[in-house]
PDB file of C-alpha atoms in Angstrom:
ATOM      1  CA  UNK A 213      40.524 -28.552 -10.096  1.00 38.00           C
ATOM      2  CA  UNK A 214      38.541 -30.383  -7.236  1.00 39.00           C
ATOM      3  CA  UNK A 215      36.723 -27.374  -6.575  1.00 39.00           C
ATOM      4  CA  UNK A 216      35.965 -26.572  -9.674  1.00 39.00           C
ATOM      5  CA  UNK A 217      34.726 -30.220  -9.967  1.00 36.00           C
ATOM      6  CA  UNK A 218      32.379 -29.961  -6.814  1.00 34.00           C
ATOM      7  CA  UNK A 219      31.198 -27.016  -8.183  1.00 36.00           C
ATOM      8  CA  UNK A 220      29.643 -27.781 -11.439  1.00 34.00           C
ATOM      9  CA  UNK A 221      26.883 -30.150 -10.440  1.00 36.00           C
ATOM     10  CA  UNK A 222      25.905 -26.616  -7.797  1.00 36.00           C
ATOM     11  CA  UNK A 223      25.359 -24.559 -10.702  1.00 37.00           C
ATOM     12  CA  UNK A 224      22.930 -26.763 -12.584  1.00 38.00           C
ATOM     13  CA  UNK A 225      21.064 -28.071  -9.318  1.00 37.00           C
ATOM     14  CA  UNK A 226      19.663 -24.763  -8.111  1.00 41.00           C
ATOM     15  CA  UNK A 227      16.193 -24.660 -10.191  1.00 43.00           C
ATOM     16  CA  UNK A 228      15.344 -28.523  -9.504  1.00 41.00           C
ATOM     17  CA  UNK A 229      16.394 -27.905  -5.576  1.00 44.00           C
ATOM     18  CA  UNK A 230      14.174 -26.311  -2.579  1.00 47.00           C
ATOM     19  CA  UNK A 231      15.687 -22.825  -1.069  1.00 47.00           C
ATOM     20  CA  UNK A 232      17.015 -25.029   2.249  1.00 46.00           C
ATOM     21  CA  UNK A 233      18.472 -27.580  -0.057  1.00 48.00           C
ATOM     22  CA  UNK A 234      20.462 -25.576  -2.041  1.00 46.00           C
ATOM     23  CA  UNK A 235      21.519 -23.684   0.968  1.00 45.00           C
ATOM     24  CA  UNK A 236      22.888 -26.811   2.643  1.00 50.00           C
ATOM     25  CA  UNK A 237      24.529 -28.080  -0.129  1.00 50.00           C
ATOM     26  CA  UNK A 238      26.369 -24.934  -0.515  1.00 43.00           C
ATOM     27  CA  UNK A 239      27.158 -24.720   3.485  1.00 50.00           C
ATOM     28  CA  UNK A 240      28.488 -28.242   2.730  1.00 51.00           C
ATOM     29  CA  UNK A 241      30.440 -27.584  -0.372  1.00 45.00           C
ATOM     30  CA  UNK A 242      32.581 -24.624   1.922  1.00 44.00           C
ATOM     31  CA  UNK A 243      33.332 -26.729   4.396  1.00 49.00           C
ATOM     32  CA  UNK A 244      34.614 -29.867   2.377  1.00 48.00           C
ATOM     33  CA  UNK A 245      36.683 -27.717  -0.416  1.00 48.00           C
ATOM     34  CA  UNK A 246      39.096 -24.646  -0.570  1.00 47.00           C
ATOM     35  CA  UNK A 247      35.689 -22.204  -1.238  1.00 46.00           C
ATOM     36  CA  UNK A 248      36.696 -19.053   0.312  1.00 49.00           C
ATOM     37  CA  UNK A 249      34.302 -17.294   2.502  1.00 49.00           C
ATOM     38  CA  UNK A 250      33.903 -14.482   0.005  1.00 47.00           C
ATOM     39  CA  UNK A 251      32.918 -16.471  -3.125  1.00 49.00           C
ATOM     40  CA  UNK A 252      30.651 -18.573  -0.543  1.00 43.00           C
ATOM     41  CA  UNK A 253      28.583 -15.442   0.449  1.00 47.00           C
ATOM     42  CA  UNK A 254      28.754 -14.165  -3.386  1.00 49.00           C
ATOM     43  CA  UNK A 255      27.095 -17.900  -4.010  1.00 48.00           C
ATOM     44  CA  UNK A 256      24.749 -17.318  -1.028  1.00 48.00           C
ATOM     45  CA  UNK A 257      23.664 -13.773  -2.343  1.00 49.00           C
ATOM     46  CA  UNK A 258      22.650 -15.651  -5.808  1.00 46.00           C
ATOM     47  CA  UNK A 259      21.024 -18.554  -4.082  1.00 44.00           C
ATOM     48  CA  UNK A 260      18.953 -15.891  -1.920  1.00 46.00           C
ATOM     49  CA  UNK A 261      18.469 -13.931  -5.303  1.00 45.00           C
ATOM     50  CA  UNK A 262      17.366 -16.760  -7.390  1.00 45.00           C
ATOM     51  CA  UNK A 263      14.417 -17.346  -4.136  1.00 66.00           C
ATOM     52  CA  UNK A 264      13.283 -13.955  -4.279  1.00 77.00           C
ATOM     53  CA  UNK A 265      10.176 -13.018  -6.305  1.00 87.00           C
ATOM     54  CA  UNK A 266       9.979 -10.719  -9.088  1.00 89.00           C
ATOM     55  CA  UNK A 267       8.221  -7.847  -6.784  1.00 90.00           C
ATOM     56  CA  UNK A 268      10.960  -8.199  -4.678  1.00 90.00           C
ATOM     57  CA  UNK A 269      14.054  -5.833  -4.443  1.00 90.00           C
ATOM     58  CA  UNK A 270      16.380  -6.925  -1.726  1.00 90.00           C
ATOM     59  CA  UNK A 271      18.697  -4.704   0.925  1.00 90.00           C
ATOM     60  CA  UNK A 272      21.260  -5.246   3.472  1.00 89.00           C
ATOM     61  CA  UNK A 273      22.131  -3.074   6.929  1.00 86.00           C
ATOM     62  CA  UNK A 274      25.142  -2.657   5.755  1.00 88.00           C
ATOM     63  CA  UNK A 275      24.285  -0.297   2.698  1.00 87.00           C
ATOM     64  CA  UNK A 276      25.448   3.295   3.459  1.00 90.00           C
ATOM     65  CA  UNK A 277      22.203   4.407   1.462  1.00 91.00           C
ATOM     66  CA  UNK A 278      19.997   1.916   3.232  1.00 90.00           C
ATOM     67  CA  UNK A 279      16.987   4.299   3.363  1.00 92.00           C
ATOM     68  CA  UNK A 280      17.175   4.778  -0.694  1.00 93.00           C
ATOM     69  CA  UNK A 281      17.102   1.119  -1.410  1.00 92.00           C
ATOM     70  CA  UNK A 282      13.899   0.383   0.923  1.00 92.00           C
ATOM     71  CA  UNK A 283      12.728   3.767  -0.862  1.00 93.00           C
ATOM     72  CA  UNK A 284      13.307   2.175  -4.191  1.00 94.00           C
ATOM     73  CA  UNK A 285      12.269  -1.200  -2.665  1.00 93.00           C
ATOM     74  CA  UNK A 286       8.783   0.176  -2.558  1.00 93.00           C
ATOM     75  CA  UNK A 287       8.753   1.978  -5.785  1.00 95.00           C
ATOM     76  CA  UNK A 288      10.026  -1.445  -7.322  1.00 94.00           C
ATOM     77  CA  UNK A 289       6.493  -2.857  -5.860  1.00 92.00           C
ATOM     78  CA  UNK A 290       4.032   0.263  -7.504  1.00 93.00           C
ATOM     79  CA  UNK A 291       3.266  -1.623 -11.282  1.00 94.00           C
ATOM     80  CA  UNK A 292       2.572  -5.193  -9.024  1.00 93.00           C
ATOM     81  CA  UNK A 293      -0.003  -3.315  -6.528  1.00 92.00           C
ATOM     82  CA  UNK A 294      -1.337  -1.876  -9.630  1.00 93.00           C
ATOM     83  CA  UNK A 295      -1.896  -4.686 -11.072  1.00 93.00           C
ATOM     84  CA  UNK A 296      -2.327  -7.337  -8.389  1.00 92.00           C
ATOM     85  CA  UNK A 297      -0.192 -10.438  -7.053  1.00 92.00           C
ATOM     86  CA  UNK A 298      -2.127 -13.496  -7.812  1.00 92.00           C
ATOM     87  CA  UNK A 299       0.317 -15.818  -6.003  1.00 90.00           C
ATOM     88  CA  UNK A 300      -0.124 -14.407  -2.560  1.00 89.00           C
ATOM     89  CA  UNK A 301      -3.975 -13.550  -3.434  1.00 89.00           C
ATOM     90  CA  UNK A 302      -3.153  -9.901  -3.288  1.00 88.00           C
ATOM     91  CA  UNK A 303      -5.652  -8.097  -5.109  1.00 89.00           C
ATOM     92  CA  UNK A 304      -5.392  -4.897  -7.376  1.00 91.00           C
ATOM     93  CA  UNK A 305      -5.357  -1.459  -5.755  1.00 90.00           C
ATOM     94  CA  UNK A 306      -6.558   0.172  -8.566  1.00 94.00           C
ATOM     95  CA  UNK A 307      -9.039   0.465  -7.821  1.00 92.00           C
ATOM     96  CA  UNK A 308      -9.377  -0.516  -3.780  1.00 88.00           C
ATOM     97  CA  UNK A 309     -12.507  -0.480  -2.375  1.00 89.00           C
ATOM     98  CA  UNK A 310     -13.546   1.491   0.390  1.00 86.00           C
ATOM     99  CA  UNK A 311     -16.075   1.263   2.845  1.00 82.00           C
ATOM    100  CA  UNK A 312     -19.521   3.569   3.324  1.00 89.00           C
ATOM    101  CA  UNK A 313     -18.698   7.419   4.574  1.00 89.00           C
ATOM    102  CA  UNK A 314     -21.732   8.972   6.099  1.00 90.00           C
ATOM    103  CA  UNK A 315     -21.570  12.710   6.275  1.00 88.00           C
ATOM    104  CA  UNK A 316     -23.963  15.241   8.237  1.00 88.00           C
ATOM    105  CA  UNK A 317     -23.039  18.379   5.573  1.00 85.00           C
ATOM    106  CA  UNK A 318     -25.565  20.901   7.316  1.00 83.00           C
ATOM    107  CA  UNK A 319     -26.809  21.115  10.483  1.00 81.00           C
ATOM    108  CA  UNK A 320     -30.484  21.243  12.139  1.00 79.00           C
ATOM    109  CA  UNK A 321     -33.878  18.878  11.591  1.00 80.00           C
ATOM    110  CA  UNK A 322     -33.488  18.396   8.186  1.00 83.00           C
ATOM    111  CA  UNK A 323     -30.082  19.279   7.817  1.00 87.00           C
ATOM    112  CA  UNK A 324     -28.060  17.928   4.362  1.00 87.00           C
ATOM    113  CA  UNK A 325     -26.623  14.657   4.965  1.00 91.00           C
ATOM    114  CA  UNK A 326     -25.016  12.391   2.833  1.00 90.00           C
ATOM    115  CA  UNK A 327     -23.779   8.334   2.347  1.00 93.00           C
ATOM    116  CA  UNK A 328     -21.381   7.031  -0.016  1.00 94.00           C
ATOM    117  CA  UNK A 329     -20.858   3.605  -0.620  1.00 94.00           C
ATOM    118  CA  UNK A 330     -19.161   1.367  -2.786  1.00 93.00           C
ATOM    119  CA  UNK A 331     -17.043   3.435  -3.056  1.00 93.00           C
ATOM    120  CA  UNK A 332     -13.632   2.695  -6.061  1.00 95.00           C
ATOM    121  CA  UNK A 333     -10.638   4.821  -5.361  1.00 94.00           C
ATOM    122  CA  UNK A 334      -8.272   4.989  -8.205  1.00 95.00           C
ATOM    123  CA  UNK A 335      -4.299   5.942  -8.182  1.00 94.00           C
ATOM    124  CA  UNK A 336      -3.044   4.709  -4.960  1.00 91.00           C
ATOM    125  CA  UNK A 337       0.087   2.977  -6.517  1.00 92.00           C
ATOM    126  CA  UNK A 338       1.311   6.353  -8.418  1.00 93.00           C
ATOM    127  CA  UNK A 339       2.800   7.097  -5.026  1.00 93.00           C
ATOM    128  CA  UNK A 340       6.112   8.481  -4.591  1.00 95.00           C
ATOM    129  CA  UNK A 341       8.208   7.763  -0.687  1.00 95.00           C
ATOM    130  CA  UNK A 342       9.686  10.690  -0.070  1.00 95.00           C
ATOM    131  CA  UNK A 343      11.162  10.536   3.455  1.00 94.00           C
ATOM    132  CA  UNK A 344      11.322   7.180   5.238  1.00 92.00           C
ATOM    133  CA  UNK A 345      12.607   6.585   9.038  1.00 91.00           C
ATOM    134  CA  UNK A 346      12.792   3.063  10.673  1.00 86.00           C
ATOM    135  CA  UNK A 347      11.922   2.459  14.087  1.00 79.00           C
ATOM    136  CA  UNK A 348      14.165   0.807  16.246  1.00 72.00           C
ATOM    137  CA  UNK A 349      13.443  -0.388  20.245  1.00 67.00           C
ATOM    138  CA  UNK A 350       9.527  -0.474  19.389  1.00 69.00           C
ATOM    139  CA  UNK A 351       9.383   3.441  18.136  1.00 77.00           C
ATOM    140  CA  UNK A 352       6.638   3.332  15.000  1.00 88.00           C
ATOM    141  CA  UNK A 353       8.509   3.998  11.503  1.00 91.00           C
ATOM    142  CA  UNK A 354       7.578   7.114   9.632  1.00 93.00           C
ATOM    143  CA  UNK A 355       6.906   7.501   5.887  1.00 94.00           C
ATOM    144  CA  UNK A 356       6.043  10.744   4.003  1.00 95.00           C
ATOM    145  CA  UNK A 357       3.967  10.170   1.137  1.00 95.00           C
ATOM    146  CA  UNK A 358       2.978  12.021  -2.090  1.00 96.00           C
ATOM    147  CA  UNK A 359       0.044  10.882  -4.086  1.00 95.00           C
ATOM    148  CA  UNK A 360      -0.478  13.168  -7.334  1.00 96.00           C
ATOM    149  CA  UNK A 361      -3.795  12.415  -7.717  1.00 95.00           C
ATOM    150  CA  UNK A 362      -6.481   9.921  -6.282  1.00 94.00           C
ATOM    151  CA  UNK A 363     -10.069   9.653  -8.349  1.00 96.00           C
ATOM    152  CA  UNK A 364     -13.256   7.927  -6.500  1.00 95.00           C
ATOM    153  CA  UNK A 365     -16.592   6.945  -7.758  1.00 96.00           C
ATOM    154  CA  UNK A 366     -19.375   6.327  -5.130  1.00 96.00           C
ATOM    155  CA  UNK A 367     -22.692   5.278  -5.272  1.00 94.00           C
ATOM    156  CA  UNK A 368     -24.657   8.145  -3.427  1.00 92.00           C
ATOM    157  CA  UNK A 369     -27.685   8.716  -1.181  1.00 91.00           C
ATOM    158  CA  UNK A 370     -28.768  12.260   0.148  1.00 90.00           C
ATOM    159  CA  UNK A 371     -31.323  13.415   2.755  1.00 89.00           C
ATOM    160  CA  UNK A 372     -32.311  16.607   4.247  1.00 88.00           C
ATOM    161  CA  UNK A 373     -32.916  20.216   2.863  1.00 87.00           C
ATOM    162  CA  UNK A 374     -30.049  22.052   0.854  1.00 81.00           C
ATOM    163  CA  UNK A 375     -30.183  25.454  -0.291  1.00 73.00           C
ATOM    164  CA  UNK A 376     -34.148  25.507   1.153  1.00 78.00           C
ATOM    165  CA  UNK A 377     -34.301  22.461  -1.409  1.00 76.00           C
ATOM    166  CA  UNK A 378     -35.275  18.865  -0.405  1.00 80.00           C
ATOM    167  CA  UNK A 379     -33.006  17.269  -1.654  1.00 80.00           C
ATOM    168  CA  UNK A 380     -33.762  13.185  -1.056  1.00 82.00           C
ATOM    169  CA  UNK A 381     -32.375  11.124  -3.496  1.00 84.00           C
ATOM    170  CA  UNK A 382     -29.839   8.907  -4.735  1.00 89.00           C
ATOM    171  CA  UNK A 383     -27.284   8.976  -7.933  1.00 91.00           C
ATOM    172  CA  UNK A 384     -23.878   8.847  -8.563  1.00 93.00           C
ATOM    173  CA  UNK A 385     -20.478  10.691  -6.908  1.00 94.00           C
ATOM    174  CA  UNK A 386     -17.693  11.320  -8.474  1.00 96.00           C
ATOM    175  CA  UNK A 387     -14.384  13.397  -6.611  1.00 95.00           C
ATOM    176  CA  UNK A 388     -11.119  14.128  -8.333  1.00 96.00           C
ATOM    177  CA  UNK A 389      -8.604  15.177  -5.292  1.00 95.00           C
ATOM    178  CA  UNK A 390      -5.184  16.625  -6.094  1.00 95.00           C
ATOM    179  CA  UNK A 391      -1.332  17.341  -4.476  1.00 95.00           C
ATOM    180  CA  UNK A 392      -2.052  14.808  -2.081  1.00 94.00           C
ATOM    181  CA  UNK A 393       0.470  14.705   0.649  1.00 96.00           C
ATOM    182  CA  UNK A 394       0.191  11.382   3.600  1.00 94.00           C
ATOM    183  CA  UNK A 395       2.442  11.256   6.317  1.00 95.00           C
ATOM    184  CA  UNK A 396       2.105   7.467   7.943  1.00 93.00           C
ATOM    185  CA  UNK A 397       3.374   5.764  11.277  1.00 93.00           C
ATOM    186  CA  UNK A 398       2.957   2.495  12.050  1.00 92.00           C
ATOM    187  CA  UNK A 399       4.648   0.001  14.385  1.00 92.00           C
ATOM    188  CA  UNK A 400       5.453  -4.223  13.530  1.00 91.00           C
ATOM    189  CA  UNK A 401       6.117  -6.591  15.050  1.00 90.00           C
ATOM    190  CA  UNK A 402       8.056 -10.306  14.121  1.00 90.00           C
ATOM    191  CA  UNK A 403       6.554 -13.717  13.676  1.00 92.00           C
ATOM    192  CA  UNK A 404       7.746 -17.180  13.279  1.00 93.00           C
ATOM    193  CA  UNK A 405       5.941 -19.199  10.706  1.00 91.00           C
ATOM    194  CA  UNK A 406       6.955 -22.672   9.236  1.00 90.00           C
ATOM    195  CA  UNK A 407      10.551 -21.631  10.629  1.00 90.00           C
ATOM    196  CA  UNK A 408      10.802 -18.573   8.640  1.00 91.00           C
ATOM    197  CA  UNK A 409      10.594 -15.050  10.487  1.00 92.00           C
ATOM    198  CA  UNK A 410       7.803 -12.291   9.287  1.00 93.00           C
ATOM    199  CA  UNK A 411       6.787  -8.923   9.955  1.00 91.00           C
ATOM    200  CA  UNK A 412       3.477  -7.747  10.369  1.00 92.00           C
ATOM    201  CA  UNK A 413       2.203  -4.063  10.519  1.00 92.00           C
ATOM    202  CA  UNK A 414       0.164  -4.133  14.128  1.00 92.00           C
ATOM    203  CA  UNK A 415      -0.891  -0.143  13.632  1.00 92.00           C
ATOM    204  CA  UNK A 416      -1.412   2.246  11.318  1.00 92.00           C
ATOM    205  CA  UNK A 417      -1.887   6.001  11.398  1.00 92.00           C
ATOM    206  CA  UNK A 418      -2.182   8.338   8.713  1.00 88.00           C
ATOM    207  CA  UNK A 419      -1.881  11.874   8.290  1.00 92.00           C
ATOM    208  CA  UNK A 420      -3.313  13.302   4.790  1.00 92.00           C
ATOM    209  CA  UNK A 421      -3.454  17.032   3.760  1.00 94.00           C
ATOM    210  CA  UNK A 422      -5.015  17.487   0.288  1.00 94.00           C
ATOM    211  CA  UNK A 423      -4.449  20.584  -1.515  1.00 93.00           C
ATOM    212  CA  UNK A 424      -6.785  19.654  -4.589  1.00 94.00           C
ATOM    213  CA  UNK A 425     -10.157  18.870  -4.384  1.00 94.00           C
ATOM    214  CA  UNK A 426     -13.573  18.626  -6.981  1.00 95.00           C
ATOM    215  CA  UNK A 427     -16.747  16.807  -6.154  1.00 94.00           C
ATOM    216  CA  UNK A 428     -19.924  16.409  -8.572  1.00 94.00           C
ATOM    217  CA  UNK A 429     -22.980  14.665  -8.441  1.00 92.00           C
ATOM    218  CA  UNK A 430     -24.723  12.823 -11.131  1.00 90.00           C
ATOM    219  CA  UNK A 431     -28.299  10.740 -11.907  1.00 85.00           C
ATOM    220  CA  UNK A 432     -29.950  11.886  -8.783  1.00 82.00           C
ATOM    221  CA  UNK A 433     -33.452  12.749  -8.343  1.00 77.00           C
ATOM    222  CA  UNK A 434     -34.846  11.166 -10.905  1.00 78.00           C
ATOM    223  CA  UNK A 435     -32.533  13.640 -12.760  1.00 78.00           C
ATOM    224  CA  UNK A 436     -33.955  16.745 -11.715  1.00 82.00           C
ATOM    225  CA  UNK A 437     -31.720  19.507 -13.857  1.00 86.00           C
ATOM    226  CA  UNK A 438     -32.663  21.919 -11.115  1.00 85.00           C
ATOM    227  CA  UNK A 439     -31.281  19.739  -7.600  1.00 84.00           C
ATOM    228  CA  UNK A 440     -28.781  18.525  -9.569  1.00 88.00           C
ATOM    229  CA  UNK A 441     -26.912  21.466 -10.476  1.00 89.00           C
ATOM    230  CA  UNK A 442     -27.746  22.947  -6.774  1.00 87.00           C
ATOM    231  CA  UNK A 443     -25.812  20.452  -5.770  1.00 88.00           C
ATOM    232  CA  UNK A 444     -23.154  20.867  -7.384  1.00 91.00           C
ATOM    233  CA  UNK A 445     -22.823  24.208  -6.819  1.00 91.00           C
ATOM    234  CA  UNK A 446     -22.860  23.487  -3.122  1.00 89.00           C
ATOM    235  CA  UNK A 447     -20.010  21.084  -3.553  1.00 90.00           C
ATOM    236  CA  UNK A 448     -17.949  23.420  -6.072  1.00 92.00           C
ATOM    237  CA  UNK A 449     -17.940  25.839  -3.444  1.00 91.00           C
ATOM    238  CA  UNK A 450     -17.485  24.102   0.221  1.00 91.00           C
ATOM    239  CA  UNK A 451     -15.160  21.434  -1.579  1.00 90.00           C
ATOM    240  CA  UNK A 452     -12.720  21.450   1.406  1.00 91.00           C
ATOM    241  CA  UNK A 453     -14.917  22.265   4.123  1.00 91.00           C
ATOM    242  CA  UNK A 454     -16.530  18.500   3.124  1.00 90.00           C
ATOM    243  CA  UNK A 455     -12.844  17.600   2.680  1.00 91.00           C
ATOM    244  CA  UNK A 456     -12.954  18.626   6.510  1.00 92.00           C
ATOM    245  CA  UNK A 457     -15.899  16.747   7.486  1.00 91.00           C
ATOM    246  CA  UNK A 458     -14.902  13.363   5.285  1.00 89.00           C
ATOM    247  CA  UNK A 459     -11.078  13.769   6.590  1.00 91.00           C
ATOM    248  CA  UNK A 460     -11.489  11.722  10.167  1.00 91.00           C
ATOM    249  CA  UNK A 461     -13.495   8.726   8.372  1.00 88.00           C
ATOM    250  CA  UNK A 462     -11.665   9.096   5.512  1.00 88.00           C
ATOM    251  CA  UNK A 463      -8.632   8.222   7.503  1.00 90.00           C
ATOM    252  CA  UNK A 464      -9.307   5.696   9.445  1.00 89.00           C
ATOM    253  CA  UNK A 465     -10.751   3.609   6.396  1.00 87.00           C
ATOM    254  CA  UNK A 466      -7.337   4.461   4.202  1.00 87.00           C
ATOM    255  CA  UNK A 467      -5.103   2.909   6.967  1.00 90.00           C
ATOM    256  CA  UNK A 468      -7.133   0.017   7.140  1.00 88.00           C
ATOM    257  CA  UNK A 469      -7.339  -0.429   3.773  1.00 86.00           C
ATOM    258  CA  UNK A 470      -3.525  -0.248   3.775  1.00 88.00           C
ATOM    259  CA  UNK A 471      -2.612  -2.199   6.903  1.00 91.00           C
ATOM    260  CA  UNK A 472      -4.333  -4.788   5.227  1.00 90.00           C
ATOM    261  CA  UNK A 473      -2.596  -5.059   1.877  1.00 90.00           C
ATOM    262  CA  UNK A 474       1.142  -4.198   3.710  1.00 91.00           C
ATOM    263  CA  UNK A 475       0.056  -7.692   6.126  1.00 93.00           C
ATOM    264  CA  UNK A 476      -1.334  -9.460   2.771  1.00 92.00           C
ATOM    265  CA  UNK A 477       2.390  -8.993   1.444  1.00 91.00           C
ATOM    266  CA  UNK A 478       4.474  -9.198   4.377  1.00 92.00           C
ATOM    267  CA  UNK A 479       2.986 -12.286   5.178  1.00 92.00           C
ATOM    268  CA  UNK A 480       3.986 -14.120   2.528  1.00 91.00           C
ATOM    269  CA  UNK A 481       7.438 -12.570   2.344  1.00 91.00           C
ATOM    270  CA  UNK A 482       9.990 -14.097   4.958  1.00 91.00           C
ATOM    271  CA  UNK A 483      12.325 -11.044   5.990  1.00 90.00           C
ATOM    272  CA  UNK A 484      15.701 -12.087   4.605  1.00 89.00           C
ATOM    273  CA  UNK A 485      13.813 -12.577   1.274  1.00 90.00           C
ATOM    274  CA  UNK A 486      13.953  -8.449   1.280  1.00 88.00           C
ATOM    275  CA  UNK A 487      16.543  -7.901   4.227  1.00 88.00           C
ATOM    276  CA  UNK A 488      19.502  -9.011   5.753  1.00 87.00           C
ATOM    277  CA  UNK A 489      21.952  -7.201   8.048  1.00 83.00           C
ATOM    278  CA  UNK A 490      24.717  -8.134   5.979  1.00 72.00           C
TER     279      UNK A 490
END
């Protein structure tokens, strides 16, 4: 009955008490009554539980299907990227914005050259983690990715001769790309901050193949009917081959883009918040 006592005034004084708080007064509460160690880490799972945001879904080491819980960890976090996480300023991803591409299309003095910028990409979060390997001893972690589709709007500015056409101008882009597939590697590293331990992604690679692609332009030259729809008949028909030439920019900028929101969230997410070894 003296436990029971004891514990009563625990399970009303969680809300009202900070994370350490709670945690000592339940570390004190096993050591001055009969608490058994189980029902003290079943307590300590719900205090860790009750500290754990919403966009948070938590795993232990000791899982036999570790891999499918961070798997569904991530898929747990798809409708909050979509959508934004105010309290850590984490922005939407739909759309991100990406920096300027600048493409040399054709080659020569007045070869076809383009420059997108401002450019929205839309459908990052539908992604789907199909294969994910941790690295351990400083190896990078793996991650194959399938996007089903990603949709980007650019602002656009041409130069240059196409088709024996000049074709200077400026309008609108618009590319719908398809079966998306990313493989990603990345290494982190820990930090200590306000006595809490952190990971933060120090590289990012990626790997994209993209089965899918169609490109269009719109509003440029002054809307000239004729340059407009030589243009996109140049794009309907070398679609990948400017996949090809965007791919190595195109790259680079995603895994910024992404090391940037995976350190906006990690940051503010102490690791046993989503991990513990037991």
């Amino acid at each position: 009955s003296s436990t029971h006592a004891t514990l009563l005034p625990l399970c009303h004084s969680p809300p009202t008490l900070p994370p350490t708080d709670r945690f000592q007064q339940l570390r004190s509460l096993a050591m001055t009554t009969s608490l058994t160690p189980a029902l003290f880490f079943l307590l300590l799972g719900t205090v860790l539980a009750q500290d754990a945001p919403p966009y948070v879904k938590h795993c232990k080491g000791t899982d036999p299907k570790l891999m499918e819980c961070l798997i569904k960890a991530l898929h747990h976090l798809r409708p909050y990227l979509a959508k934004g996480i105010p309290e850590i300023q984490m922005p939407t991803v739909e759309p991100f914005r990406m920096e300027d591409l600048s493409l040399a299309l054709t080659s020569g003095p007045n070869g076809y050259k383009i420059v997108l910028r401002d450019m929205d990409i839309f459908g990052a979060s539908n992604f789907t983690v199909q294969k994910l390997k941790l690295g351990h001893n400083g190896a990078p972690f793996e991650a194959k990715i399938k996007i089903p589709r990603l949709n980007l709007n650019a602002k656009y500015t041409s130069t240059g001769v196409l088709i024996i056409l000049p074709a200077s101008g400026n309008g609108t882009f618009h590319a719908n790309l398809g079966d998306i597939q990313a493989n990603v590697r990345g290494t982190v590293s820990e930090m200590t901050k306000g006595g809490k331990n952190y990971l933060r992604v120090d590289k990012l690679d990626f790997d994209l193949a993209i089965r899918e692609t169609r490109m269009q332009v719109q509003k440029i030259f002054n809307n000239n009917r004729i340059l407009t729809e030589a243009t996109n008949l140049f794009l309907r028909e070398n679609g990948q081959e400017i996949l090809k030439i965007m791919m190595p920019q195109l790259k680079t900028k995603l895994a910024l883009v992404f090391k940037k929101v995976a350190n906006q969230l990690l940051s503010n997410v102490p690791i046993d918040v989503f991990y513990t070894e037991d």
